[in-house]
Coordinates of C-alpha atoms in Angstrom, one line a residue:
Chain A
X1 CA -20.8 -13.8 16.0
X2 CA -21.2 -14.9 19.5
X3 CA -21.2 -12.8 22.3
X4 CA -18.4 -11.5 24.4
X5 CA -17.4 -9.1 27.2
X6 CA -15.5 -5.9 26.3
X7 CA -12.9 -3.7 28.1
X8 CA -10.6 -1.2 27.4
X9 CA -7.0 -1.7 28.4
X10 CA -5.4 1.0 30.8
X11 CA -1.7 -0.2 30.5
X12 CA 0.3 -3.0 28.8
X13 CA 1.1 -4.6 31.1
X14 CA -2.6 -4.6 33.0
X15 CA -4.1 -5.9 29.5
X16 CA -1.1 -8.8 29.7
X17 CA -2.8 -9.5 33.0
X18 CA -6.0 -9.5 32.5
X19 CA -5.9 -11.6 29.0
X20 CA -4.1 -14.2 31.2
X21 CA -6.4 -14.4 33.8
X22 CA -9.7 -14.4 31.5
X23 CA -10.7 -17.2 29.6
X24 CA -11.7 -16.9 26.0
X25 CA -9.7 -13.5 26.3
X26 CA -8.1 -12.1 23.0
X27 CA -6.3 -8.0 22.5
X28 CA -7.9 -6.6 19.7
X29 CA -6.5 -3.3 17.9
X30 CA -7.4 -3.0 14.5
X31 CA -9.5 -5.3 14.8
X32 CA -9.4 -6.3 11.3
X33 CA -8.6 -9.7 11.1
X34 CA -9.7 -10.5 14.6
X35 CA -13.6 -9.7 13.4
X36 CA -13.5 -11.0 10.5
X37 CA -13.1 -14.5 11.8
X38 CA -15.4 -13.8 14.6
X39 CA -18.6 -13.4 12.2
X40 CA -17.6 -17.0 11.2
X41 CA -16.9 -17.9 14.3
X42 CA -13.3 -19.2 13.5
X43 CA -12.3 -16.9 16.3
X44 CA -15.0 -17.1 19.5
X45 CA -13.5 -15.6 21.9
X46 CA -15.9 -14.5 25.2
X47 CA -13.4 -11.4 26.0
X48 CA -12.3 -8.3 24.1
X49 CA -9.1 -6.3 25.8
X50 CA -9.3 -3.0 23.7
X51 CA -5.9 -2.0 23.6
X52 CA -6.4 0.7 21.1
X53 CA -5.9 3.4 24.3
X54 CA -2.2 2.2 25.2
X55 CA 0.0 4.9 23.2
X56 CA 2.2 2.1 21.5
X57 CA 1.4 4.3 18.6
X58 CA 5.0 6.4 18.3
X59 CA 7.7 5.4 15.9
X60 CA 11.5 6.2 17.9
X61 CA 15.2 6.1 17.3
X62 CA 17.1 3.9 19.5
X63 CA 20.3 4.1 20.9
X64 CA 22.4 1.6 18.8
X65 CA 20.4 3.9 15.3
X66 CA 17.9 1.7 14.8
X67 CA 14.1 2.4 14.9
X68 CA 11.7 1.7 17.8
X69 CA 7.6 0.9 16.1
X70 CA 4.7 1.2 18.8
X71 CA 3.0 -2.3 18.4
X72 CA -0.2 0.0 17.5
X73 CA 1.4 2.2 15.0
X74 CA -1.1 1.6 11.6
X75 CA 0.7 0.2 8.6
X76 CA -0.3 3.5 6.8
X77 CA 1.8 5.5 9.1
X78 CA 4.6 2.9 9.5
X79 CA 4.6 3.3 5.6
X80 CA 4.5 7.0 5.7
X81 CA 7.0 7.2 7.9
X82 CA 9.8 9.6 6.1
X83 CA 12.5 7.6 8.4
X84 CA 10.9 4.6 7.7
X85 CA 10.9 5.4 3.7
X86 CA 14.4 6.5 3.5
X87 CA 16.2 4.3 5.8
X88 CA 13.7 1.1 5.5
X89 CA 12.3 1.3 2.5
X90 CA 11.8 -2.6 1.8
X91 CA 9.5 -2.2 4.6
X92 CA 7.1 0.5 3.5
X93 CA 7.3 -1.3 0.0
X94 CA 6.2 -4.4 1.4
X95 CA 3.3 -2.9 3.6
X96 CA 1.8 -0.4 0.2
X97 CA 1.9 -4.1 -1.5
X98 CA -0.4 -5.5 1.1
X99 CA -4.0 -5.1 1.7
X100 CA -6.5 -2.4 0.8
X101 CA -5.6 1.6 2.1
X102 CA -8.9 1.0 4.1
X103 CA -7.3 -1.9 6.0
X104 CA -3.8 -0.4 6.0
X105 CA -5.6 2.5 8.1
X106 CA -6.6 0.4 10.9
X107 CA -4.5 -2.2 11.0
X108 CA -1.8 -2.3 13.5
X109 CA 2.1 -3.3 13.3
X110 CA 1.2 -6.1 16.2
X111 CA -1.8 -7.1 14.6
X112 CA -0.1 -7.1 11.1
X113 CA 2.4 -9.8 12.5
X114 CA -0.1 -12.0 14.0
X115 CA -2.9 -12.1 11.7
X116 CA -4.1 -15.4 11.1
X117 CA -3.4 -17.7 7.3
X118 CA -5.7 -17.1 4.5
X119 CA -5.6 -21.3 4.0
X120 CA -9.2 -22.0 2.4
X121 CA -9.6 -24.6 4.6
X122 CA -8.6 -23.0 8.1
X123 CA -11.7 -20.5 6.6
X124 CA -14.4 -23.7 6.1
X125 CA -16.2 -24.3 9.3
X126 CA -17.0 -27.0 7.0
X127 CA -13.7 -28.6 6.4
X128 CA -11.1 -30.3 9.0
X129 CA -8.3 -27.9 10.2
X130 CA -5.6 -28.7 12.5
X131 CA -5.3 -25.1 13.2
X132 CA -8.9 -24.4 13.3
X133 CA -10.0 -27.3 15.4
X134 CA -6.5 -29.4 16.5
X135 CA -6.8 -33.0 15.4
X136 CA -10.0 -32.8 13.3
X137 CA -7.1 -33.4 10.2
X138 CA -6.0 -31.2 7.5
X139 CA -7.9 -31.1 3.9
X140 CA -5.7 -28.9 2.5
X141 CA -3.1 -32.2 1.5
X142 CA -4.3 -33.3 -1.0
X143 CA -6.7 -30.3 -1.5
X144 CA -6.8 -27.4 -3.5
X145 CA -3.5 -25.8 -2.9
X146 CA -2.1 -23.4 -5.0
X147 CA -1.7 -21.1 -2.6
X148 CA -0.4 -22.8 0.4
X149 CA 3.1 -23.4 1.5
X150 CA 5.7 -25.2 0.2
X151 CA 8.6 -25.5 2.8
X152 CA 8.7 -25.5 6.6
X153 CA 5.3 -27.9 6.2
X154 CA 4.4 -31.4 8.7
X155 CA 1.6 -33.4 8.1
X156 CA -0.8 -31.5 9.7
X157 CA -0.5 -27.9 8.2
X158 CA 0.5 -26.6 5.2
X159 CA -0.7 -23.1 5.4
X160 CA 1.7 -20.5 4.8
X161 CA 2.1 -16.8 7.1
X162 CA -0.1 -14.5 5.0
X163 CA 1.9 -11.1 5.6
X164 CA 4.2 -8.5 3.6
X165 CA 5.3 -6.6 6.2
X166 CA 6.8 -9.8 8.5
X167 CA 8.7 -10.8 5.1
X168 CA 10.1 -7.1 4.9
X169 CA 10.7 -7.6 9.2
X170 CA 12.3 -10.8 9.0
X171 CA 14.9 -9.5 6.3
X172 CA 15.9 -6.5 8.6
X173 CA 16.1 -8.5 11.4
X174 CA 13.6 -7.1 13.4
X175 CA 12.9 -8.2 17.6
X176 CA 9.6 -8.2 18.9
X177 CA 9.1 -6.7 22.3
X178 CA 6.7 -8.0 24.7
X179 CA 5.0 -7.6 28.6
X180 CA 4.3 -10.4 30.2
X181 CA 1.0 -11.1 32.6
X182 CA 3.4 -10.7 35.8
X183 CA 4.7 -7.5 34.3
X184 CA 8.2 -8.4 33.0
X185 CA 9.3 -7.9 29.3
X186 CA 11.1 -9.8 26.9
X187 CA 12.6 -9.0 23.1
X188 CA 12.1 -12.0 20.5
X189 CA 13.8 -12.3 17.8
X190 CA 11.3 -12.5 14.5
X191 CA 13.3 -15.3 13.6
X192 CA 12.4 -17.5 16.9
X193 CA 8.8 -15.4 17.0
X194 CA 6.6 -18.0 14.9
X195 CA 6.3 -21.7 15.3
X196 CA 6.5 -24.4 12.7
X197 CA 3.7 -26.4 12.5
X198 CA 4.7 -29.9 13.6
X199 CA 1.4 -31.5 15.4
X200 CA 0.4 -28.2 17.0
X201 CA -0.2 -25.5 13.7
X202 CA -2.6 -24.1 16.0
X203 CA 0.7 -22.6 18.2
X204 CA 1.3 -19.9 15.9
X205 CA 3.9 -18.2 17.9
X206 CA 6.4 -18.2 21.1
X207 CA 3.9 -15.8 23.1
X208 CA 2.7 -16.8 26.7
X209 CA -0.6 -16.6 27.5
X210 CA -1.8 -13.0 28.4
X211 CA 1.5 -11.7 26.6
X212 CA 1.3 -8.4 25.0
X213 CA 3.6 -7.3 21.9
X214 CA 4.1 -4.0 23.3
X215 CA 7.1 -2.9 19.7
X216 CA 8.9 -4.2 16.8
X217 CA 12.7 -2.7 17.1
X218 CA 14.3 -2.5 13.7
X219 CA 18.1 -2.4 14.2
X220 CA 20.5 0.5 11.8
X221 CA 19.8 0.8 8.8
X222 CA 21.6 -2.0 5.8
X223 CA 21.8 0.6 3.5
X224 CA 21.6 -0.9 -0.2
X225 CA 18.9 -1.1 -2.6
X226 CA 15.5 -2.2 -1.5
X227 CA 13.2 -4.1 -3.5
X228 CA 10.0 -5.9 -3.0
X229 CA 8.6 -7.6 -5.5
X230 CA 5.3 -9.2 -4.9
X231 CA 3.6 -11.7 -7.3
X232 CA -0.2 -12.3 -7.2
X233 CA -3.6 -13.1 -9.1
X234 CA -4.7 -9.5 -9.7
X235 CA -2.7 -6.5 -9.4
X236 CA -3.9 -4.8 -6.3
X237 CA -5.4 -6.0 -3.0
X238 CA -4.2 -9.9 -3.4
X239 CA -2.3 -11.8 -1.1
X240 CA 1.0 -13.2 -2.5
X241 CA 1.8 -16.6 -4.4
X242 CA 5.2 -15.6 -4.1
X243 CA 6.7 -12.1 -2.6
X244 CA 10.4 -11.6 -2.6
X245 CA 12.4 -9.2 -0.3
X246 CA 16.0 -8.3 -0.8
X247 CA 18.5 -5.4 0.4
X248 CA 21.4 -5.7 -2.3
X249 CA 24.2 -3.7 -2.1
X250 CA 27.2 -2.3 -4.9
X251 CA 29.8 -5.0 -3.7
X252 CA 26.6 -8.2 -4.4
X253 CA 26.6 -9.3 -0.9
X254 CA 22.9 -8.7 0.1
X255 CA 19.8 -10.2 1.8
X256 CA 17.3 -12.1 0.3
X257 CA 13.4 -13.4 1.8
X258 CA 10.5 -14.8 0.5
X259 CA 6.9 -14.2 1.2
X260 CA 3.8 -17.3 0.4
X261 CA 6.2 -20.5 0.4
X262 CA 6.1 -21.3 4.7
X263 CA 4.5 -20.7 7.9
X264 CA 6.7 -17.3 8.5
X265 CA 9.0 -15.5 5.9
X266 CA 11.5 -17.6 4.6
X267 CA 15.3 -16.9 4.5
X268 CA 18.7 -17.8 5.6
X269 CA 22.3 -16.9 5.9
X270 CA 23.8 -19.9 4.2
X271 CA 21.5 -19.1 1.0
X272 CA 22.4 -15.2 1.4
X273 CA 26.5 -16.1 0.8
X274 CA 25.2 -17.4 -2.8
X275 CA 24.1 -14.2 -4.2
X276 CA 26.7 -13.2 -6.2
X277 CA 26.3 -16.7 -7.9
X278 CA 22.9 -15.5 -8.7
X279 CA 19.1 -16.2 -8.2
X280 CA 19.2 -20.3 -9.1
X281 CA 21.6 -20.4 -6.4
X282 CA 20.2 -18.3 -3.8
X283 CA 16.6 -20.5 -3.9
X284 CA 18.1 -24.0 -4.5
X285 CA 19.5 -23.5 -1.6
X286 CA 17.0 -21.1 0.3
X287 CA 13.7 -24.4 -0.7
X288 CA 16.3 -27.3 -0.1
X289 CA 14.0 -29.7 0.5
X290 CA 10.9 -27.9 -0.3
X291 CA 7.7 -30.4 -0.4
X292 CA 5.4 -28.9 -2.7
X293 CA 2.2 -30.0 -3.9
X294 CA 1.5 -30.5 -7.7
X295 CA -0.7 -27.7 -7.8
X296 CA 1.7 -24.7 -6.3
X297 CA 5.2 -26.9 -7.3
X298 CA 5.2 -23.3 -9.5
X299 CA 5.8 -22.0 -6.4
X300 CA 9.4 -23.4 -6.6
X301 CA 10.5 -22.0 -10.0
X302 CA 8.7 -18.6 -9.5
X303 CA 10.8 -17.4 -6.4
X304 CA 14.1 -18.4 -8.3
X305 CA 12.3 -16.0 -11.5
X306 CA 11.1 -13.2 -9.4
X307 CA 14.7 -13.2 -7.8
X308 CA 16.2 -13.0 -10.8
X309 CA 14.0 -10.2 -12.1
X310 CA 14.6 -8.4 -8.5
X311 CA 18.5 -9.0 -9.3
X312 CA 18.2 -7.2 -12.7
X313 CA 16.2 -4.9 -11.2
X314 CA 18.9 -3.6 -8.7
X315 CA 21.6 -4.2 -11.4
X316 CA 19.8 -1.0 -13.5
Chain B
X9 CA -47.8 -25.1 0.6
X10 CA -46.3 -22.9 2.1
X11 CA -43.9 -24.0 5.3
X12 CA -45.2 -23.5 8.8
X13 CA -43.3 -21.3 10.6
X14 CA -42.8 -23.1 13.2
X15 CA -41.3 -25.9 11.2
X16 CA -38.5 -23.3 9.7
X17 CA -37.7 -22.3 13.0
X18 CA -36.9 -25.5 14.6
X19 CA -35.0 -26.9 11.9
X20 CA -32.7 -24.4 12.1
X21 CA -32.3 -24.8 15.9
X22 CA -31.9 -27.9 15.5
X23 CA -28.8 -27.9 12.7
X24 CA -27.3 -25.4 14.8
X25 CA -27.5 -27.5 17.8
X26 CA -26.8 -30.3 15.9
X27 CA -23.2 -28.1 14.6
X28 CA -22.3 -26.7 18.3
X29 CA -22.4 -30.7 20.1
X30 CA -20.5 -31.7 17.1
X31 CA -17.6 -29.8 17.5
X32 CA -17.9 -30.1 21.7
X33 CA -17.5 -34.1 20.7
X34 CA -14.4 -33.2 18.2
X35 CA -13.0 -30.3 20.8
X36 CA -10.6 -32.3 23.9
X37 CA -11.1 -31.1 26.6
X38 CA -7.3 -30.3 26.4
X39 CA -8.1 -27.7 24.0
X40 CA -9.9 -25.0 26.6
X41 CA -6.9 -22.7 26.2
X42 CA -7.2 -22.8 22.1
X43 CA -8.9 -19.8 21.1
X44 CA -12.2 -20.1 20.2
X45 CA -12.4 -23.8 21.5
X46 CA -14.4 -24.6 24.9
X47 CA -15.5 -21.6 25.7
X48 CA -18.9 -21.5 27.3
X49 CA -21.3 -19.3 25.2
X50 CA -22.1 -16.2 27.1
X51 CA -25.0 -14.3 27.0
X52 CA -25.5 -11.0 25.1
X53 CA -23.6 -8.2 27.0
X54 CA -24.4 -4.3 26.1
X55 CA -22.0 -1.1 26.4
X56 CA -22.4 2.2 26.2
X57 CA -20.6 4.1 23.2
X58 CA -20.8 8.1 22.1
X59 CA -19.4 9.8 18.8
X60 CA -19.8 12.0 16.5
X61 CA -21.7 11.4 13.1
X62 CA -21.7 14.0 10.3
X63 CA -20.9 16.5 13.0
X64 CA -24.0 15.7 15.6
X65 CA -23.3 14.0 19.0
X66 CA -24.9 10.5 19.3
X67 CA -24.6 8.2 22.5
X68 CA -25.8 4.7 22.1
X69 CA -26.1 1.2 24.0
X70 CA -25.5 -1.2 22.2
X71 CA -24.6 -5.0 21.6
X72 CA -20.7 -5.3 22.1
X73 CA -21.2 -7.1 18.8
X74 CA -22.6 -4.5 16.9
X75 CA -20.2 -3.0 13.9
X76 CA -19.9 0.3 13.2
X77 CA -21.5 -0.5 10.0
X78 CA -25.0 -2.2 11.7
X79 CA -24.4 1.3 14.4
X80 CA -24.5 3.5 11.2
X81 CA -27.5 1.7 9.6
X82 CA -29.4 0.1 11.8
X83 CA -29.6 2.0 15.2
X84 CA -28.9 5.7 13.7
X85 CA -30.7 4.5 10.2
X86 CA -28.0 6.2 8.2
X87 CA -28.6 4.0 5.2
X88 CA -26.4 5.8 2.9
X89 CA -23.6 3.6 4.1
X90 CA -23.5 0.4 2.4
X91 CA -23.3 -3.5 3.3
X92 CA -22.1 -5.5 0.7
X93 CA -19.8 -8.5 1.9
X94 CA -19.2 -7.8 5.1
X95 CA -15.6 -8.8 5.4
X96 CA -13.5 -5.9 3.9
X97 CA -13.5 -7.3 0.7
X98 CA -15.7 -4.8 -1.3
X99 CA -15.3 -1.1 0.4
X100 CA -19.3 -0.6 0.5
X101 CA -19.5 0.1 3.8
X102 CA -16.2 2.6 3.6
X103 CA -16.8 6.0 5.8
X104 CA -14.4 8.1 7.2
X105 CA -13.2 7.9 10.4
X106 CA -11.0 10.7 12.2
X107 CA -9.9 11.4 8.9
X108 CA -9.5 8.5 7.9
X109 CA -11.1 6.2 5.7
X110 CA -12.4 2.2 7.0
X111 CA -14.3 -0.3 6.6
X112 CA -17.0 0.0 8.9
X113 CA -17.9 -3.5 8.6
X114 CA -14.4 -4.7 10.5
X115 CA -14.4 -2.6 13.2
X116 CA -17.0 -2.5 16.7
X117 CA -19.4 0.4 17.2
X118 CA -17.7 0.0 20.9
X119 CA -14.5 0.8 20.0
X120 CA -15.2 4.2 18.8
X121 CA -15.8 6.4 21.6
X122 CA -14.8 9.8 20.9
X123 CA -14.7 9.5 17.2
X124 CA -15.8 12.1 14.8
X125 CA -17.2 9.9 11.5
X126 CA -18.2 11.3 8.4
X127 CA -20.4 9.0 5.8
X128 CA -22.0 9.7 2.7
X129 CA -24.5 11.8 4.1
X130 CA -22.2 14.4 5.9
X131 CA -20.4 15.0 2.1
X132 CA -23.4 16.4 1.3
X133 CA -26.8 16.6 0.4
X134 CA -28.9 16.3 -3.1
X135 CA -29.3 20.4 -2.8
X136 CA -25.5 20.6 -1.8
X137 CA -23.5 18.1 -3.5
X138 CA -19.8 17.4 -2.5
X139 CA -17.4 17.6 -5.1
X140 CA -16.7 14.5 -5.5
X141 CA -20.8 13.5 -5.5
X142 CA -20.8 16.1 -8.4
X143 CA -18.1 14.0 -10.3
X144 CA -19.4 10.8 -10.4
X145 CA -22.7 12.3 -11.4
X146 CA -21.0 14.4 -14.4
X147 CA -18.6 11.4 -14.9
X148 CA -21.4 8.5 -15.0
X149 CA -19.6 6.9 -12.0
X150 CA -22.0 3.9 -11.0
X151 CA -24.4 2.1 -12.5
X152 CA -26.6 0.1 -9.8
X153 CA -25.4 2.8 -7.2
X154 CA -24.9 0.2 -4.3
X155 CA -21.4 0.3 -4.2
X156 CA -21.5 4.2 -4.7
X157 CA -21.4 5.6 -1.2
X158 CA -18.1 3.8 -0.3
X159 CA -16.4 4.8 -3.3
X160 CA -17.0 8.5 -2.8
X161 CA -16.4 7.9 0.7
X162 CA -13.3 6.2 -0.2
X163 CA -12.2 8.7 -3.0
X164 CA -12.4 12.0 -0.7
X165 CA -10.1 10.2 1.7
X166 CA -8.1 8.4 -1.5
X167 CA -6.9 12.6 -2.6
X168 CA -6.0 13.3 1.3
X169 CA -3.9 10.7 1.5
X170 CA -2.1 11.9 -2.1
X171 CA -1.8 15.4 -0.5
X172 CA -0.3 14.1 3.2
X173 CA 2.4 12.6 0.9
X174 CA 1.3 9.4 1.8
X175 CA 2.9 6.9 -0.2
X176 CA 0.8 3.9 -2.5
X177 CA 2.4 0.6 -3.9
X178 CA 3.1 2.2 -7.6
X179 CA 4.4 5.3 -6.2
X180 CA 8.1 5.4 -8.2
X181 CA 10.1 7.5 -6.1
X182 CA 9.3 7.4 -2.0
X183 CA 10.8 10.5 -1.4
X184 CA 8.8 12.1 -3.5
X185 CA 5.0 13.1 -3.0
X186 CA 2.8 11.1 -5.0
X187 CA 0.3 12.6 -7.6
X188 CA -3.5 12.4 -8.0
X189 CA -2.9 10.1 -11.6
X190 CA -4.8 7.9 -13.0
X191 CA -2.5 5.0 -12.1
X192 CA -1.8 6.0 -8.4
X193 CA -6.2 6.5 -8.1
X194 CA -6.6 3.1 -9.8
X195 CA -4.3 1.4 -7.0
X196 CA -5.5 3.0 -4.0
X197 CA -9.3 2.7 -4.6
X198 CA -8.7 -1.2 -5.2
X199 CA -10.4 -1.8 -1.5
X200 CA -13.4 -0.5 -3.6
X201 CA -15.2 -3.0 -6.1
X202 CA -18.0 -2.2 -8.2
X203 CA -19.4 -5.3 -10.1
X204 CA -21.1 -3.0 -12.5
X205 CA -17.4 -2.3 -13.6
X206 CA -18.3 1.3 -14.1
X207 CA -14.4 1.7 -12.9
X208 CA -12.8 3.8 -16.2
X209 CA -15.5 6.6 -14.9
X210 CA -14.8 6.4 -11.2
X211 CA -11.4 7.2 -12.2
X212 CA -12.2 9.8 -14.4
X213 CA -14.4 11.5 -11.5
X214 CA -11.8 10.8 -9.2
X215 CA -9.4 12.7 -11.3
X216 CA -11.5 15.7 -11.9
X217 CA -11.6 16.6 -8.4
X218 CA -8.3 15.8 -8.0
X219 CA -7.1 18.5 -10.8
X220 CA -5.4 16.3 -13.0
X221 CA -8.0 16.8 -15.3
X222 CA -9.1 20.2 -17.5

């Protein structure tokens, strides 16, 4: 690990500040991803902004009955939650599926949403990696890549977004709230929050430099039945080849997305309207024009399977 | 013959300055804002950190870089505490933290001023055995032992988290509290590997303390 400079962050928006005017500044919270690439120097950044001492750790209701989550709320309480696990329960299911209940307690609802991929490649200091070092190429085409995405992809990148909460998040169309380094605040809408690849896969997200998730705001509750139903090597402590989201309700309207196929969760309206028609429908139209590999084309059938089973499932 | 050592040190020097000009060649200068990319190595910066361990105050300076984990063993020689991977994949280094249990190899000794942590040896001791120690020992828990510290550490915490009604990934009914079983034990310890595979008797020890067991 290489050496850095450390502070603890007095307010949001004075760590926004000071991470924009610092180079080689990153926030760290959890701190579990973060370090992790650090001792292989993935990540090398010269500045630590602790901004474990900000109080963004309080779960609220809003005004319009929707929920308010402190960007440093741990995904063990955000599961825990009893509004959270009656009113949200996709999301509390998709956060138990994810990690180990060591990691769970540290890591943060901000830091959950920006973690870094789990692409083999962007982990090789040995290997080229567009997102690792932009332009030094990507060896995951044509690599070994069952695990990587298979929509949302450009010639440069073809990692996928490595999280269950965001997939639970993006289905309950959750806004990210934000300070900015000259104090203001913004709300993003998850579904404008991450960037597609294109040339630059090393842009992750919309965030400004220095800019500070401060909340995710859930609005009220869909009501329904909530299932998520995540699909991986070994039982427990995996990251997903597939994970699939939905809030059904009686009527068989309902919202569907999928976890392990893109850069962020995947799902649209369009492929929503199909549900009553039934799981082929829903995710021939959800990976229209999916580009998969021959080694995670599987990828492909297995969401339209796991849907199924999750329709069946809520049909019970 | 053996190699001078000399010879071993300056071959390494020289790959690793051979790997940093590399990727200052590959890096545009474009690039300075990218994280990790361009920035000028810095030299080694020390902080000053105080907690609690097993109940006695300890202040230290330290290495910003230092974990928790190299804190534990290798500045308050608490050796209990195991390193196995290093990257919160095997739970060896778990200890508890305010209560909780972590990794202590993904989180900075810095970042915990104030804590009150609790490892293997603030359980208890050979002449006072924690309930838990006691299980594995009557339940054959282990075999090597290395991963051992982590999963007792791990289990205490595993049957507070049952009892705060916090809720795991095979837990049927969320409204509900969840029970110490056997199935609801084997998916929470998962952060907790043990290549000995002495697993079926972790559980079992697990569940004895937990009172599912006669």
């Amino acid at each position: 690990m290489r050496a850095f400079t450390y502070e603890r962050a007095r307010t949001p928006a004075e760590a926004a500040a000071a991470a924009a005017r610092t180079q080689g500044a990153r926030f760290i919270a959890g701190g579990t991803n973060l370090l992790d690439l650090m001792k292989l120097e993935i990540e090398i950044p010269s500045h630590l902004i602790d901004v474990n001492g900000l109080k963004l750790d309080t779960i609220e209701a809003t005004e319009d009955g929707g929920v308010r989550i402190g960007a440093l709320v741990r995904n063990t309480d955000l599961a825990a939650d009893s509004r959270i696990r009656r009113d949200y329960a996709l999301l509390t299911r998709a956060l138990v599926a994810g990690a180990s209940g060591q990691l769970r307690n540290k890591a943060t609802t901000a830091g959950n949403l920006l973690q870094r991929t789990r692409c083999p490649y962007f982990y090789d200091t040995a290997q080229p990696c567009n997102k690792r070092l932009p332009g030094s190429g990507c060896a995951a085409i044509g690599g070994v890549s069952r695990q990587l995405a298979v929509i949302g992809t450009s010639p440069s990148c073809i990692a996928t977004h490595p999280s269950d909460m965001a997939v639970a998040m993006m289905l309950l169309d959750a806004t990210v709230e934000t300070v900015r380094a000259d104090g203001s605040t913004r709300r993003i809408a998850l579904d404008d929050f991450y960037r597609a690849p294109g040339k630059t896969p090393h842009i992750e997200t919309v965030l400004e430099k220095g800019e500070l998730i401060t909340a995710a705001l859930l609005p009220a509750p869909l009501g329904g039945t909530h299932i998520y139903r995540k699909v991986r090597d070994r039982a427990s402590y995996a990251f997903a080849l597939v994970s699939v989201a939905a809030v059904l309700q009686a009527d068989g309207s309902g919202r569907v997305a999928l976890g392990g196929v893109a850069y962020k969760p995947w799902r649209s309206d369009a492929a929503d309207a199909l549900l009553p028609q039934g799981a082929r429908a829903v995710i021939g139209n959800l990976l229209q024009g999916a580009t998969p590999s021959p080694e995670n084309q599987f990828k492909v059938q297995l969401a339209e399977r796991t849907l199924a089973s999750v329709l069946l499932q809520a049909r019970s | 013959m053996n190699t001078p050592p000399e010879f071993a040190l300056s071959r390494r020097t020289l790959l690793k300055l051979g790997a940093g000009s590399a990727s200052v060649l590959v890096a545009p200068a474009a690039m300075a804002d990218v994280p990790g990319i361009g920035t000028p190595a810095r030299a080694p910066v020390t902080a000053e950190v105080a907690f609690k361990v097993n109940g006695r105050a300890r202040a230290l300076k330290l290495d910003t870089r230092v974990t928790l984990l190299d804190a534990l063993r290798e500045h308050l020689h608490l050796t209990g505490t195991k390193k196995g991977c290093d990257h919160g994949q095997c739970g060896a280094c778990t200890v508890i933290v305010d209560g909780r249990r972590i990794n202590a190899c993904l989180s900075l000794a810095v970042m915990h001023e104030g804590a009150e942590i609790t490892t293997i040896e603030g359980l208890g001791s050979p002449d006072d055995l924690h309930p838990m120690q006691a299980a594995f020992v009557k339940h054959d828990g282990y075999q090597c032992g290395y991963c051992t510290p982590g999963q007792i550490c791990s289990a205490v915490a595993v049957l507070k988290e049952i009892k705060e009604g916090i809720p795991s990934h095979v837990t049927a009914d969320l409204t509900a509290r969840s029970e110490a079983s056997a199935e609801e034990i084997r998916e929470r310890m998962s952060g907790n590997l043990c290549r000995c595979g002495a697993y079926s008797n972790i559980i079992e020890a697990i569940e004895d303390v937990g009172g599912q067991r006669a």
